[in-house]
mmCIF file of C-alpha atoms in Angstrom:
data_model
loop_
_atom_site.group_PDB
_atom_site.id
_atom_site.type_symbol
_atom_site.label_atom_id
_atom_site.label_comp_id
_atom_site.label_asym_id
_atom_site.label_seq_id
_atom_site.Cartn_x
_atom_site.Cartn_y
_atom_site.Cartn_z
ATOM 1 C CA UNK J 1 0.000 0.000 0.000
ATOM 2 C CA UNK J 2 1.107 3.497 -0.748
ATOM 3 C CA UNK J 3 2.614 5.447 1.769
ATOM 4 C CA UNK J 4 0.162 7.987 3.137
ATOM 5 C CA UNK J 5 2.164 9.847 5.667
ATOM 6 C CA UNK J 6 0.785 13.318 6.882
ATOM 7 C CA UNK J 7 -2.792 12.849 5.589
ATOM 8 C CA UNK J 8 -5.678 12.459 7.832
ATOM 9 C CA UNK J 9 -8.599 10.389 7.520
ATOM 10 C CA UNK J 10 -12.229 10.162 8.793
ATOM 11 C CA UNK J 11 -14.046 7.135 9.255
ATOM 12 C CA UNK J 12 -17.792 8.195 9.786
ATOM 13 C CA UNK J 13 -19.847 5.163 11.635
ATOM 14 C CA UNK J 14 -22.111 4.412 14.104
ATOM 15 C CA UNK J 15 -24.251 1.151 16.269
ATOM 16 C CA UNK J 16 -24.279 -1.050 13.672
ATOM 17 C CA UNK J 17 -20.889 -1.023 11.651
ATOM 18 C CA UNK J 18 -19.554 -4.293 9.973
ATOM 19 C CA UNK J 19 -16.427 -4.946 12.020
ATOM 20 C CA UNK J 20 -14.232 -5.235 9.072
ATOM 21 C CA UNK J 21 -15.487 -2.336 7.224
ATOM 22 C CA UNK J 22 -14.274 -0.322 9.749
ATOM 23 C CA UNK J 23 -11.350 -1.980 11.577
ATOM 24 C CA UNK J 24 -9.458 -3.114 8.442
ATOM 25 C CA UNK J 25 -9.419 0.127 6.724
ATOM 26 C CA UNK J 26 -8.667 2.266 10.091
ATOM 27 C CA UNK J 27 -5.665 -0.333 10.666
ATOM 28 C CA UNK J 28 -4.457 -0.360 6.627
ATOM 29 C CA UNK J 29 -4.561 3.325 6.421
ATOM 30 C CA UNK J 30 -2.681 4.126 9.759
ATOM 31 C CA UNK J 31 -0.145 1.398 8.983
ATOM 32 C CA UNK J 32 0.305 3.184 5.697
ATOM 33 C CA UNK J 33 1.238 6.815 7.691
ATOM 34 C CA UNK J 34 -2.668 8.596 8.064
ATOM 35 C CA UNK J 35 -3.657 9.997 10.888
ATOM 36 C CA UNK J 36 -7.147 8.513 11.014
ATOM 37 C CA UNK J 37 -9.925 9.259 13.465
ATOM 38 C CA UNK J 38 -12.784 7.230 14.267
ATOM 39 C CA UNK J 39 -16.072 9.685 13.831
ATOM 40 C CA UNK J 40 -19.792 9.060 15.114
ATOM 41 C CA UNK J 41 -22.747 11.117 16.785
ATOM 42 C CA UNK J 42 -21.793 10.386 19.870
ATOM 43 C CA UNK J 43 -18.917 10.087 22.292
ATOM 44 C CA UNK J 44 -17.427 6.584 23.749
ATOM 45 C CA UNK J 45 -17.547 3.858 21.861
ATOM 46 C CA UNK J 46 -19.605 2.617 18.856
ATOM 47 C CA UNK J 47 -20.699 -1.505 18.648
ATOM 48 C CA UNK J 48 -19.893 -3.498 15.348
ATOM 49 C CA UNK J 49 -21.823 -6.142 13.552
ATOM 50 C CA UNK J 50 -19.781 -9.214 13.008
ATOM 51 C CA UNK J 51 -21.299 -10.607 10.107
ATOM 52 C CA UNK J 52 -24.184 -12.565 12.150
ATOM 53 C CA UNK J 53 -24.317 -11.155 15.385
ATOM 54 C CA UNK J 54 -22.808 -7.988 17.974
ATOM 55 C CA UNK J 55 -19.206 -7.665 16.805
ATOM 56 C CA UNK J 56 -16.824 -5.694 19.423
ATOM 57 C CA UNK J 57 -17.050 -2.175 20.334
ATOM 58 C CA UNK J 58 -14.476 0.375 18.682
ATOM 59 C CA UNK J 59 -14.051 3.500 20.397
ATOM 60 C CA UNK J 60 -14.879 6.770 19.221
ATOM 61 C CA UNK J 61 -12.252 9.418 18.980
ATOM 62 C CA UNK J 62 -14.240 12.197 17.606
ATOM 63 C CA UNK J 63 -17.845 13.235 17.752
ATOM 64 C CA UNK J 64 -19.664 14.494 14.518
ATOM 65 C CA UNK J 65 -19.896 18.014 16.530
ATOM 66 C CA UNK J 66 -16.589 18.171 17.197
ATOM 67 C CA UNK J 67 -14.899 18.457 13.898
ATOM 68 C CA UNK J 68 -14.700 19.936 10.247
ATOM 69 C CA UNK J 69 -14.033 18.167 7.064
ATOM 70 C CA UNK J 70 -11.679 20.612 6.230
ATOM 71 C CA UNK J 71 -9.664 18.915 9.395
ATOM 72 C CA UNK J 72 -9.452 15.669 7.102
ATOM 73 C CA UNK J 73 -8.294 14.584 3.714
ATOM 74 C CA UNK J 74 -10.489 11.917 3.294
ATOM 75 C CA UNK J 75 -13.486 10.014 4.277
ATOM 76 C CA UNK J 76 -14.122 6.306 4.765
ATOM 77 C CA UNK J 77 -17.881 5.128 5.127
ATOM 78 C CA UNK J 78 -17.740 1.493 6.349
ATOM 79 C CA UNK J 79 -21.367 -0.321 5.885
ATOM 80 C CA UNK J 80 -23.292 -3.350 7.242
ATOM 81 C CA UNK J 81 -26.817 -2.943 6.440
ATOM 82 C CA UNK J 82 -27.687 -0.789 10.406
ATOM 83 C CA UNK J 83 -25.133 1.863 10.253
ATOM 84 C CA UNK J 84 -25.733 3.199 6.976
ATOM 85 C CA UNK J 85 -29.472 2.936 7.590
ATOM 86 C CA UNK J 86 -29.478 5.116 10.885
ATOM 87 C CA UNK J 87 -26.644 7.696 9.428
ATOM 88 C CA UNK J 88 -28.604 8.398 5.942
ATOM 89 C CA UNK J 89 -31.573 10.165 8.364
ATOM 90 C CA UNK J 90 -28.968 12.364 10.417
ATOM 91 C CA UNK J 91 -28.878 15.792 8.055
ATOM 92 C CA UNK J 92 -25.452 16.585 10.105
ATOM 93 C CA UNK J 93 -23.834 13.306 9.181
ATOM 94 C CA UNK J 94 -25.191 13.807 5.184
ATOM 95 C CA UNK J 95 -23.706 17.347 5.440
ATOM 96 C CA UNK J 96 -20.214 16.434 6.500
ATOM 97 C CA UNK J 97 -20.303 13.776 3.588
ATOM 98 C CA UNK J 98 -21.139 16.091 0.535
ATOM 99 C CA UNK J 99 -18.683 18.639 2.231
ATOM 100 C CA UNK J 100 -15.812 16.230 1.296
ATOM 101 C CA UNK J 101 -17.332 15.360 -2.063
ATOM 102 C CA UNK J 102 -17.687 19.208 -2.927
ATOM 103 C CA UNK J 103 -14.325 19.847 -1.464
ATOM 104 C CA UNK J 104 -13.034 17.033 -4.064
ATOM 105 C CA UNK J 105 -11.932 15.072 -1.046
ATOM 106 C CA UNK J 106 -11.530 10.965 -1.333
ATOM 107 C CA UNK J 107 -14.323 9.314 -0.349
ATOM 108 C CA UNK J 108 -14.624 5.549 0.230
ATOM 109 C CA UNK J 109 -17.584 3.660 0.799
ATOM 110 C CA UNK J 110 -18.047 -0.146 1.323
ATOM 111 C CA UNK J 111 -21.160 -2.784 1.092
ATOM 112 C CA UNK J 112 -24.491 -0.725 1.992
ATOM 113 C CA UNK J 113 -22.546 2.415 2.555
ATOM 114 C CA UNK J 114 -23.079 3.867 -0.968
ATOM 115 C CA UNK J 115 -26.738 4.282 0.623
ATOM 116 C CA UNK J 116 -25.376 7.001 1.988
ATOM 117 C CA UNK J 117 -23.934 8.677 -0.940
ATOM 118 C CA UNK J 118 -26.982 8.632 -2.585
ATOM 119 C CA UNK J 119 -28.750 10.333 0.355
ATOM 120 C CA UNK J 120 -25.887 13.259 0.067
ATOM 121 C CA UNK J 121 -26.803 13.367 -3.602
ATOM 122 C CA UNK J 122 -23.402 11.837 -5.186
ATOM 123 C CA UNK J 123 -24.260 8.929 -6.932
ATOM 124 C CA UNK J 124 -25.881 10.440 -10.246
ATOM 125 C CA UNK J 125 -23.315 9.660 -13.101
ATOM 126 C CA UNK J 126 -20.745 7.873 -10.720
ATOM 127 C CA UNK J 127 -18.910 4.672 -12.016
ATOM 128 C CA UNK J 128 -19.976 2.675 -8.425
ATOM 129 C CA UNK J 129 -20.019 -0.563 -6.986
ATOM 130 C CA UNK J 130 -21.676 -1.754 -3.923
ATOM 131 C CA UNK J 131 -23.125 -5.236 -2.067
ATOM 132 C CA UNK J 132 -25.776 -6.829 -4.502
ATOM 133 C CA UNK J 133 -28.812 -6.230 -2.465
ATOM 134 C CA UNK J 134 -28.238 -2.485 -2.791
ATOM 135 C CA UNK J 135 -28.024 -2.644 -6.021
ATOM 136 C CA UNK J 136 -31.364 -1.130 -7.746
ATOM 137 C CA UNK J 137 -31.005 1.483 -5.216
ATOM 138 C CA UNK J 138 -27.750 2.669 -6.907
ATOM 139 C CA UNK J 139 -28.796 2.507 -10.262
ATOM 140 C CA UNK J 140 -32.564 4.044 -9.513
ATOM 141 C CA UNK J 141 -30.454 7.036 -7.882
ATOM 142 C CA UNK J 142 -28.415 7.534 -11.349
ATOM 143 C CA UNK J 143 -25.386 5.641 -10.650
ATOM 144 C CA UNK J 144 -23.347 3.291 -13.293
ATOM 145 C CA UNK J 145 -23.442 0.299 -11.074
ATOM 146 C CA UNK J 146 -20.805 -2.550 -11.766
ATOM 147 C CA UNK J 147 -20.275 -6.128 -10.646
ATOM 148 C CA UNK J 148 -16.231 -5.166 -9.624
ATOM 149 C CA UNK J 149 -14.740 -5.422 -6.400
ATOM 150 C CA UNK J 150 -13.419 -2.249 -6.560
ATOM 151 C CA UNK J 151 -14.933 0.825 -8.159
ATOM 152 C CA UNK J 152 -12.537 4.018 -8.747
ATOM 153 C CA UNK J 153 -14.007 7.198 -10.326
ATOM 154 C CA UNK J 154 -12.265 10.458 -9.576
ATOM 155 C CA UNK J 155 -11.977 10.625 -6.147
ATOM 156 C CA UNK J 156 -14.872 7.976 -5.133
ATOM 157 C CA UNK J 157 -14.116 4.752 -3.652
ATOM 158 C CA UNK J 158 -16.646 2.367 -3.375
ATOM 159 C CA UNK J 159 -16.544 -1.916 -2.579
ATOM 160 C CA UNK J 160 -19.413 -4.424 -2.917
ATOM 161 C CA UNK J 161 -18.385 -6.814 0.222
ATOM 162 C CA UNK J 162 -15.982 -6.877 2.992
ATOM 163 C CA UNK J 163 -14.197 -9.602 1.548
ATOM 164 C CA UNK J 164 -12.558 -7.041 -0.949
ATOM 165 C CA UNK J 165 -10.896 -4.974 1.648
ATOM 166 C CA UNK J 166 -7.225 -5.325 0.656
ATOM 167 C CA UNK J 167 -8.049 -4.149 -2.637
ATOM 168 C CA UNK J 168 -10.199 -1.235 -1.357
ATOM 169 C CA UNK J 169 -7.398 -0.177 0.825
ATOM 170 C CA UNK J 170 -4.950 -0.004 -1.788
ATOM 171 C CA UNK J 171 -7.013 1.820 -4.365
ATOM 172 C CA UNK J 172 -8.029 4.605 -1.053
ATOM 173 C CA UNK J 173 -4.586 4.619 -0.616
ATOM 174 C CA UNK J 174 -3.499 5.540 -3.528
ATOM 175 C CA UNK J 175 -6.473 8.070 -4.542
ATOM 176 C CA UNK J 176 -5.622 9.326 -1.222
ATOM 177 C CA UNK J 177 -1.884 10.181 -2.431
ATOM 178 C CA UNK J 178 -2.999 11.520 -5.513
ATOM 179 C CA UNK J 179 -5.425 14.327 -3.635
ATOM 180 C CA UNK J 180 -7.911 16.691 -4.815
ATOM 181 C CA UNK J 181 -10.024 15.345 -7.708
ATOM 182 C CA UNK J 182 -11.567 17.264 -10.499
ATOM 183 C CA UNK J 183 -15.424 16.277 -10.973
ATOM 184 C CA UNK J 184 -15.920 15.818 -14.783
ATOM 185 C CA UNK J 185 -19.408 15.260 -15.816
ATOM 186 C CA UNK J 186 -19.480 11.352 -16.085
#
């Protein structure tokens, strides 16, 4: 993975969180050199979903109220099919998203996390990928779903299953290294 050193990176997640979304990525990206912050509505810790049952609670390190996304260089939105679902009703939470995405900040989102993109408004005329069920959500909110692993288009970052982590990681990485991203009309 590309070295990352000196950028800082905000993983926005609540109750609900598929462990690996969130601890894989947090782990990957600090190993590479980020600074990276754990992010959710509320202080102390936040419990994960371990693919059938209550996974292990992560602490938080940051509350939503507490910081800017100018403070960050990027933004990782792990899924699970709870987390998304409570974030996409929180207007704060949908606000600090499309801040990064107007910004032309990374942003990286994984399973049932693209649910959230659409609810900032991102997805029309993306190149995205994202777990099968979601599917016809993504495509009936404008985006050019595909069956990859990985999806890259300028700046956006999104994975259809937790088992593709290592390869999401690496292509964050290195759209993370790269920076700022020009939106073209897709």
């Amino acid at each position: 993975m590309q070295d990352i050193s000196g950028k800082r990176v905000a993983i926005l997640a609540t109750n609900g969180f598929e462990q690996s979304e969130l601890e894989v990525p947090r782990d990957k990206l600090r190993q590479a050199g980020a600074e990276v912050h754990v992010i959710s509505l509320e202080a102390g810790e936040i419990k994960g979903w371990d693919k059938s049952d209550w996974g292990r609670p992560v602490p938080v390190d940051k509350t939503l109220e507490e910081v800017r996304p100018q403070d960050y260089d990027a933004l990782v939105l792990p899924g699970g099919q709870i987390n998304p679902d409570l974030l996409r009703v929180e207007t704060k939470a949908l606000a600090f998203i499309k801040s990064f995405w107007t910004d032309k900040k990374v942003i990286g989102a994984i399973c049932h996390a693209p649910w959230l993109l659409i609810e900032a408004g991102i997805i029309r005329d993306r190149r995205v990928t994202s777990y099968k069920s979601i599917k016809s959500d993504m495509i009936n909110a404008g985006g050019k779903w595909e069956d990859s692993e990985v999806v890259t288009d300028q700046g956006l970052v999104t994975s259809r299953n937790p088992g593709d982590l290592d390869a999401f990681c690496g292509k964050l990485a290195e759209e993370i290294r790269e920076g700022r991203h020009e939106r073209r009309a897709a």
